CSV table of C-alpha atoms and ligand atoms in Angstrom, one decimal:
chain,number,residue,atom,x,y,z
A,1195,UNK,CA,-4.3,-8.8,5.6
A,1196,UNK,CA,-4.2,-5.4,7.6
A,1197,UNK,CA,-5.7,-2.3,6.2
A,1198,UNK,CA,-4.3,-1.4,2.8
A,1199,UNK,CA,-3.1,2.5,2.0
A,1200,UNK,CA,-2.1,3.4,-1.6
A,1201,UNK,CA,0.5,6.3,-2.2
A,1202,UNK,CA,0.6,7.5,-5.6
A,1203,UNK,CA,4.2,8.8,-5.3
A,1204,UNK,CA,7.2,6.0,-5.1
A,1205,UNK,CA,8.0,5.0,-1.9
A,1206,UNK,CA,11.8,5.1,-1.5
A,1207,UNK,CA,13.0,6.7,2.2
A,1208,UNK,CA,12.4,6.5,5.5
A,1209,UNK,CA,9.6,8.7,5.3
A,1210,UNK,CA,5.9,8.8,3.3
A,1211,UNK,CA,3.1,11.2,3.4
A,1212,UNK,CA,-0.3,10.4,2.8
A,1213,UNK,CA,-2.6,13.3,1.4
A,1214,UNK,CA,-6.3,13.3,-0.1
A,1215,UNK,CA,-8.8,10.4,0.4
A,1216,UNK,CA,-6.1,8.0,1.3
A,1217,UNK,CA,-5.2,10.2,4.1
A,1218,UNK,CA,-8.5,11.5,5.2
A,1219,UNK,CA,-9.7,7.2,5.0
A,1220,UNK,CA,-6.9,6.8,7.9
A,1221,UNK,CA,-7.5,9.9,10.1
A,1222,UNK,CA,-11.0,10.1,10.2
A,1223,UNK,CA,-12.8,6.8,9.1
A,1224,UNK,CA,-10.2,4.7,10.3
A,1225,UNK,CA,-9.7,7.1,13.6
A,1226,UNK,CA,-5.6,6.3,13.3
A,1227,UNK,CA,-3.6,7.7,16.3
A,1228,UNK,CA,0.1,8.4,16.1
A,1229,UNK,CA,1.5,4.8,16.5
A,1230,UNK,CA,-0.8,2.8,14.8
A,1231,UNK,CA,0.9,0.6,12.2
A,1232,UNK,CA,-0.3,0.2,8.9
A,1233,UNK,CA,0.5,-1.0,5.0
A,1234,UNK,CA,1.1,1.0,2.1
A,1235,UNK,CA,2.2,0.3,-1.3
A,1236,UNK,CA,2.9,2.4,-4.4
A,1237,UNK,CA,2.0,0.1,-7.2
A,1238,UNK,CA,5.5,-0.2,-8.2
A,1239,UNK,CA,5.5,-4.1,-7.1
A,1240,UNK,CA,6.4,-3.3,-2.9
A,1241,UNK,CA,4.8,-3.0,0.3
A,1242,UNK,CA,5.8,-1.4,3.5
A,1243,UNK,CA,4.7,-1.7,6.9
A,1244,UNK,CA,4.4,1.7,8.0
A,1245,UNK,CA,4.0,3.5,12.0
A,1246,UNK,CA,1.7,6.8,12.0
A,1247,UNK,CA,4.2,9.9,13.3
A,1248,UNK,CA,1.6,12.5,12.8
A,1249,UNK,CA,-1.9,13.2,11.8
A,1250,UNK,CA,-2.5,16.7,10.6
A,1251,UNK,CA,-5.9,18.4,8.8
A,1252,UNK,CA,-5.5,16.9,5.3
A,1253,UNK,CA,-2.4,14.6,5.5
A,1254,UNK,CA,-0.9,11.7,7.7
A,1255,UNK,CA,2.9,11.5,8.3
A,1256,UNK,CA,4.4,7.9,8.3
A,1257,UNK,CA,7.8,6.2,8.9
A,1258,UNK,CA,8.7,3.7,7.3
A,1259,UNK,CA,9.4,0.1,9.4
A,1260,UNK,CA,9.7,-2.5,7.1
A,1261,UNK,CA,9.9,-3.3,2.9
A,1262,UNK,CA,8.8,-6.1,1.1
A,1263,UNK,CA,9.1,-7.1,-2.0
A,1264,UNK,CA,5.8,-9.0,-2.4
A,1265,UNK,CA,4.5,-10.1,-5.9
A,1266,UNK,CA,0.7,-11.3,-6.8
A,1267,UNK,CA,0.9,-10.9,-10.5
A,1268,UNK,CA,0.3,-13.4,-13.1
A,1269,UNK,CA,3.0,-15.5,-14.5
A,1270,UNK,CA,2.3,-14.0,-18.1
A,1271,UNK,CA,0.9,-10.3,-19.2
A,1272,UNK,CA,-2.6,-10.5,-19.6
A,1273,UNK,CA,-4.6,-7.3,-21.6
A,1274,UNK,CA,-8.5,-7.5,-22.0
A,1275,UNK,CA,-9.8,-4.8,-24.7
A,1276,UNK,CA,-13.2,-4.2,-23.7
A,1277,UNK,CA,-16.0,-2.3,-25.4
A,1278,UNK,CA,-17.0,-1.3,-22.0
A,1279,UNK,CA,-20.3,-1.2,-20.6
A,1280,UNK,CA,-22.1,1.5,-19.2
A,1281,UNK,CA,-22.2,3.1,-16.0
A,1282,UNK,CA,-21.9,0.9,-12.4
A,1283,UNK,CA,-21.1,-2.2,-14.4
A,1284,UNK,CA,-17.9,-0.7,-16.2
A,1285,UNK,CA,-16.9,0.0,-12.5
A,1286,UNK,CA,-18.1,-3.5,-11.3
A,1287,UNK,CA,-16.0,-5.1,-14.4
A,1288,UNK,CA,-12.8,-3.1,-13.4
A,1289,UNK,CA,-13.1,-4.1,-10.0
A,1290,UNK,CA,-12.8,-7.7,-11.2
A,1291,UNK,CA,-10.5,-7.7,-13.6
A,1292,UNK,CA,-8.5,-6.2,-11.2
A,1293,UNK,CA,-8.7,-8.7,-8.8
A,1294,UNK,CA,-8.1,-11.3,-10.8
A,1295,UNK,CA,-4.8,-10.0,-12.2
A,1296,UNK,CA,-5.2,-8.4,-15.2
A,1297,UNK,CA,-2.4,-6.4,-16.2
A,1298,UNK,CA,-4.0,-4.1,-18.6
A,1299,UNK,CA,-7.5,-3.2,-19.6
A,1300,UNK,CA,-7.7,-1.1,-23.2
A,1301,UNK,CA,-11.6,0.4,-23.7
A,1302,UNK,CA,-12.1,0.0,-26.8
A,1303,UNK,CA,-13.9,1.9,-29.8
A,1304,UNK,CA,-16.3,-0.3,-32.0
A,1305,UNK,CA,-18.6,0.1,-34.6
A,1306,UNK,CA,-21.2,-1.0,-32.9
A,1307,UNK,CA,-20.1,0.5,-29.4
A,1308,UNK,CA,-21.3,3.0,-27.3
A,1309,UNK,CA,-19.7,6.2,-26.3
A,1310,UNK,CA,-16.0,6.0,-25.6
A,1311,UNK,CA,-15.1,7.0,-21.6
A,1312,UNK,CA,-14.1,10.4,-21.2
A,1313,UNK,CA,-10.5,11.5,-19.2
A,1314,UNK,CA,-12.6,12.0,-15.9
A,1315,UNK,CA,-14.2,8.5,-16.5
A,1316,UNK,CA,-10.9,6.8,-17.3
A,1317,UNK,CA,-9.8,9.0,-13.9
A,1318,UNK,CA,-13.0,7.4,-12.0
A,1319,UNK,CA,-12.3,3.8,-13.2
A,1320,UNK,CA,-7.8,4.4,-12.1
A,1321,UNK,CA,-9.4,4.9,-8.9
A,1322,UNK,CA,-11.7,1.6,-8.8
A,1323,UNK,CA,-8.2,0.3,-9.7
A,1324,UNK,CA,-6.5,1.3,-6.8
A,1325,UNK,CA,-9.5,0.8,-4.1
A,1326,UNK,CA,-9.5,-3.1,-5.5
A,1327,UNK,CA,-5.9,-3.4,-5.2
A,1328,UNK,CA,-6.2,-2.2,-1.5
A,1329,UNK,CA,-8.8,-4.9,-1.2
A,1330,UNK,CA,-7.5,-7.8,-3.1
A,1331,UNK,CA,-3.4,-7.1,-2.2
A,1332,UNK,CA,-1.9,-6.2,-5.5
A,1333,UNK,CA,1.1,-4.2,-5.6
A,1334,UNK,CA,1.1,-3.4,-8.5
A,1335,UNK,CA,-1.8,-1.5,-10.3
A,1336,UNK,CA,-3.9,-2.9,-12.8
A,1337,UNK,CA,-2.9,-0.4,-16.4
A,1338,UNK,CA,-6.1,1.3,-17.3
A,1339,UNK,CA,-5.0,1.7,-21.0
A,1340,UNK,CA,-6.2,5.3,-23.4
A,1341,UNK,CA,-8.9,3.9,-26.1
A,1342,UNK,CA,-7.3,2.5,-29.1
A,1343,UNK,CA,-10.3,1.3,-32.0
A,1344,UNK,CA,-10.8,-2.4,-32.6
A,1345,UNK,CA,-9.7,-1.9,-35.9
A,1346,UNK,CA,-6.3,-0.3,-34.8
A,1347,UNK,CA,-6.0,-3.3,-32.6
A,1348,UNK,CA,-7.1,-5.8,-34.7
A,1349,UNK,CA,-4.3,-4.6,-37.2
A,1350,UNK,CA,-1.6,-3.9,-35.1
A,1351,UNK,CA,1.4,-6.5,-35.2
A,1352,UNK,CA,2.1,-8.3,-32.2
A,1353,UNK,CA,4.8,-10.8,-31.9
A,1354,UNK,CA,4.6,-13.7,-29.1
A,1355,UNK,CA,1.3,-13.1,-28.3
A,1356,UNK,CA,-1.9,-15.4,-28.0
A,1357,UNK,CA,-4.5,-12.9,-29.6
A,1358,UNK,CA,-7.8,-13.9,-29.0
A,1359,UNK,CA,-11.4,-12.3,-30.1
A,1360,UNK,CA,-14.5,-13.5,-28.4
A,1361,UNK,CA,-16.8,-14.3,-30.8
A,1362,UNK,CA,-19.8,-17.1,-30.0
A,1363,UNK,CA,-19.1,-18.4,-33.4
A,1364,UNK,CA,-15.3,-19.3,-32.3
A,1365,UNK,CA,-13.9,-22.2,-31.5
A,1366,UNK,CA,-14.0,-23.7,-27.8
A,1367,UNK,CA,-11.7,-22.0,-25.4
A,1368,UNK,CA,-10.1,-24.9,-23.8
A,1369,UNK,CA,-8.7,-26.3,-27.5
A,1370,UNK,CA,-6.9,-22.8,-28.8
A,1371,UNK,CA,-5.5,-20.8,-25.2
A,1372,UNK,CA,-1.8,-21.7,-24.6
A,1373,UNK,CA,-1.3,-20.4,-20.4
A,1374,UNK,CA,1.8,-18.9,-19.6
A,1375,UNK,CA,2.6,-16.2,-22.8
A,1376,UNK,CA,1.5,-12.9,-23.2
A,1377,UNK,CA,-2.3,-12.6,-24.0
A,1378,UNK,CA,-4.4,-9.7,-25.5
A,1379,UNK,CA,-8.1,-11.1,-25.4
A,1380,UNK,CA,-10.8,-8.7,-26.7
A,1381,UNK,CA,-14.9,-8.3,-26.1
A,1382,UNK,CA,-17.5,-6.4,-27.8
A,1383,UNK,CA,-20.0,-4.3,-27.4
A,1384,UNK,CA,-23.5,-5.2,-26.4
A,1385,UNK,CA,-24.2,-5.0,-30.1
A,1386,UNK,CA,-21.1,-7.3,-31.0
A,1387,UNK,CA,-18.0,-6.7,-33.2
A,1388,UNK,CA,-19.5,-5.7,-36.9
A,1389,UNK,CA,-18.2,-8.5,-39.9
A,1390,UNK,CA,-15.5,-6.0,-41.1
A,1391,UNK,CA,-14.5,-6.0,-37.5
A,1392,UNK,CA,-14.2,-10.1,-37.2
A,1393,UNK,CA,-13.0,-10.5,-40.7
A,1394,UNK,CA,-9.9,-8.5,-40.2
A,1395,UNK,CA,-9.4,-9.9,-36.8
A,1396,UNK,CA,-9.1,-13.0,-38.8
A,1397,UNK,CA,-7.2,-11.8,-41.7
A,1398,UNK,CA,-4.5,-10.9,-39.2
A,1399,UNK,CA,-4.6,-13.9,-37.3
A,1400,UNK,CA,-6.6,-13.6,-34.2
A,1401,UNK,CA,-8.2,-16.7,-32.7
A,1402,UNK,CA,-12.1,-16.4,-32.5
A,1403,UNK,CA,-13.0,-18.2,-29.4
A,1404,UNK,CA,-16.4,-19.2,-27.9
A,1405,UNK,CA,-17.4,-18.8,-23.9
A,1406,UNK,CA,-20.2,-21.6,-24.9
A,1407,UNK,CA,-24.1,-21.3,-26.3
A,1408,UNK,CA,-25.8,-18.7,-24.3
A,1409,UNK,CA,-24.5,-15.0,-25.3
A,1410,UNK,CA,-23.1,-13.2,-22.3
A,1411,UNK,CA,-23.3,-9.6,-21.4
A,1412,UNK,CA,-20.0,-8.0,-22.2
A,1413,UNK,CA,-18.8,-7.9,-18.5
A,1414,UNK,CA,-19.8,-11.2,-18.0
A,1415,UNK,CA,-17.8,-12.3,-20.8
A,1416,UNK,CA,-14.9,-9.9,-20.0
A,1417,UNK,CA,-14.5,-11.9,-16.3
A,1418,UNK,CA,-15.3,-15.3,-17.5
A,1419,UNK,CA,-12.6,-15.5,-20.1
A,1420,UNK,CA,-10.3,-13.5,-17.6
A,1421,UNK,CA,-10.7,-16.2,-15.0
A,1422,UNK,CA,-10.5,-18.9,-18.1
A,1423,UNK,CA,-6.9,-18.0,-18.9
A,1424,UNK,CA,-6.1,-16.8,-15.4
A,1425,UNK,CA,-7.3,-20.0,-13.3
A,1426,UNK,CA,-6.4,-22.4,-16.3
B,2022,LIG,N1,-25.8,-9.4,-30.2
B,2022,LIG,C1,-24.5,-9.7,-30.0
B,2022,LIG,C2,-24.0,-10.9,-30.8
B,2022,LIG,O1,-24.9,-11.8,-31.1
B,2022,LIG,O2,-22.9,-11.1,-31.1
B,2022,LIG,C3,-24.2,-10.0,-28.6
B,2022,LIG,C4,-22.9,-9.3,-28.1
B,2022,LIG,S1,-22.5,-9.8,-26.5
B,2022,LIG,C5,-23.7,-9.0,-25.5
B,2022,LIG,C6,-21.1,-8.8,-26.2
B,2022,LIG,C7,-19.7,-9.4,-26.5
B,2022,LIG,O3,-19.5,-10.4,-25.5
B,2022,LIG,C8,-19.6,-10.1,-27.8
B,2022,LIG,O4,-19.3,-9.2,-28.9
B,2022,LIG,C9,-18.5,-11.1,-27.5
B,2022,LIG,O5,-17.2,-10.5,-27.7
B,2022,LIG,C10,-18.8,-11.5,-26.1
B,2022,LIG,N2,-19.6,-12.7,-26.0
B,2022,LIG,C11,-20.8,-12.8,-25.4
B,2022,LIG,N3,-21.3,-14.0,-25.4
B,2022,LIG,C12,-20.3,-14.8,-25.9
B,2022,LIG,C13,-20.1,-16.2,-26.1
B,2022,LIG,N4,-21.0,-17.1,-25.8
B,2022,LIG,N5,-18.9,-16.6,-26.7
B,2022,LIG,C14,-17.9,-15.7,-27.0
B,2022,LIG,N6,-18.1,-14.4,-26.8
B,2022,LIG,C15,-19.2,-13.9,-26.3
């Protein structure tokens, strides 16, 4: 796949200007001339193949050459609610869930959890998003959700939906995940969810299920049961 530029505004002329990082990437890492052909998408599901008419200080003019309508998503709407981890490894786990499809990643708040993200955090992990789309060839971006609580989501009805809390008490995987519908899977923090936390999971019908006997570092168990339901 040829280099990969991401446009935050829709794509719909003839025409597209990139400006920022994306632009400053193509001018002066890439070392783009006028002419050069590249890709761009606007996470709205289509790519383009675009030719370079002009390279100025902060901003790169494009025409537009071709559309396509090119779609990698999943069959079926996949959410992960995360207690995220800390630091390089909440970056590293956004990275992968975005490659492997996810639609939708919610942080969320525990009782056990750490710190929720701030806006600027949020704002650093929408940009992992959009460097492993360039990467992996998503066109559409990967929803990085505001915090909700586990116990908002826990009690929040959802109709149609396989709900499923990881819990190394649940039961196996393989015997309770039905591929192809909507999912919202959710992981805890490093401290795991708190028994008020599981029992109303329960209560409103959420599906405990184990990722087998060792216990797994929440990123590790975000991606595992991720690629689970994505590669079933
Ligand atoms: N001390 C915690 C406990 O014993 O529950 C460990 C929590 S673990 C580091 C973080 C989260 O990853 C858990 O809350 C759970 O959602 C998920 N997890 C880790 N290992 C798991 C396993 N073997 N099966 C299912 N979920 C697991």
């Amino acid at each position: 796949m040829s280099e990969r530029f991401y446009l935050a505004e829709r794509i719909d002329g003839r025409s597209a200007v990139l400006q920022g990082e994306e632009a400053r990437h193509l001018a002066a890492v890439m070392r783009a001339r006028p002419g050069d052909r590249v890709v761009l998408f606007d996470g709205h599901g289509l790519e383009f193949t675009a030719e370079i008419a002009a390279i100025g200080k902060h901003s790169v003019a494009l025409e537009i050459v071709e559309r396509r309508e090119i779609d990698r998503e999943l069959a079926f709407e996949l959410t992960l609610a995360v207690a995220l981890p800390k630091g390089e490894r909440q970056k590293w786990l956004v990275e992968k869930l975005t490659e492997l499809g996810v639609t939708r990643l919610i942080p969320l708040s525990t009782e056990r959890g750490v710190a929720q993200p701030t806006d600027a955090a949020l704002d650093r992990l929408r940009r992992t998003v959009i460097e492993a789309s360039k990467q992996c060839g998503r066109n559409r971006l990967l929803e990085v959700a505001s915090p909700v609580t586990a116990k908002d989501l826990f009690a929040a009805p959802t109709r149609g939906t396989v709900r499923l809390v990881a819990d190394s008490q649940g039961a196996a995987l393989k015997s309770v995940v039905a591929p192809g519908v909507p999912c919202v899977a959710t992981i805890g923090p490093e401290g795991g969810f708190a028994p008020g936390e599981l029992q109303l999971a329960a209560e409103r019908g959420w599906t405990a299920v184990s990722l087998g006997p060792r216990i797994l570092r929440v990123e590790t168990a975000a991606i595992g049961l991720a690629a689970c339901l994505v590669l079933h």
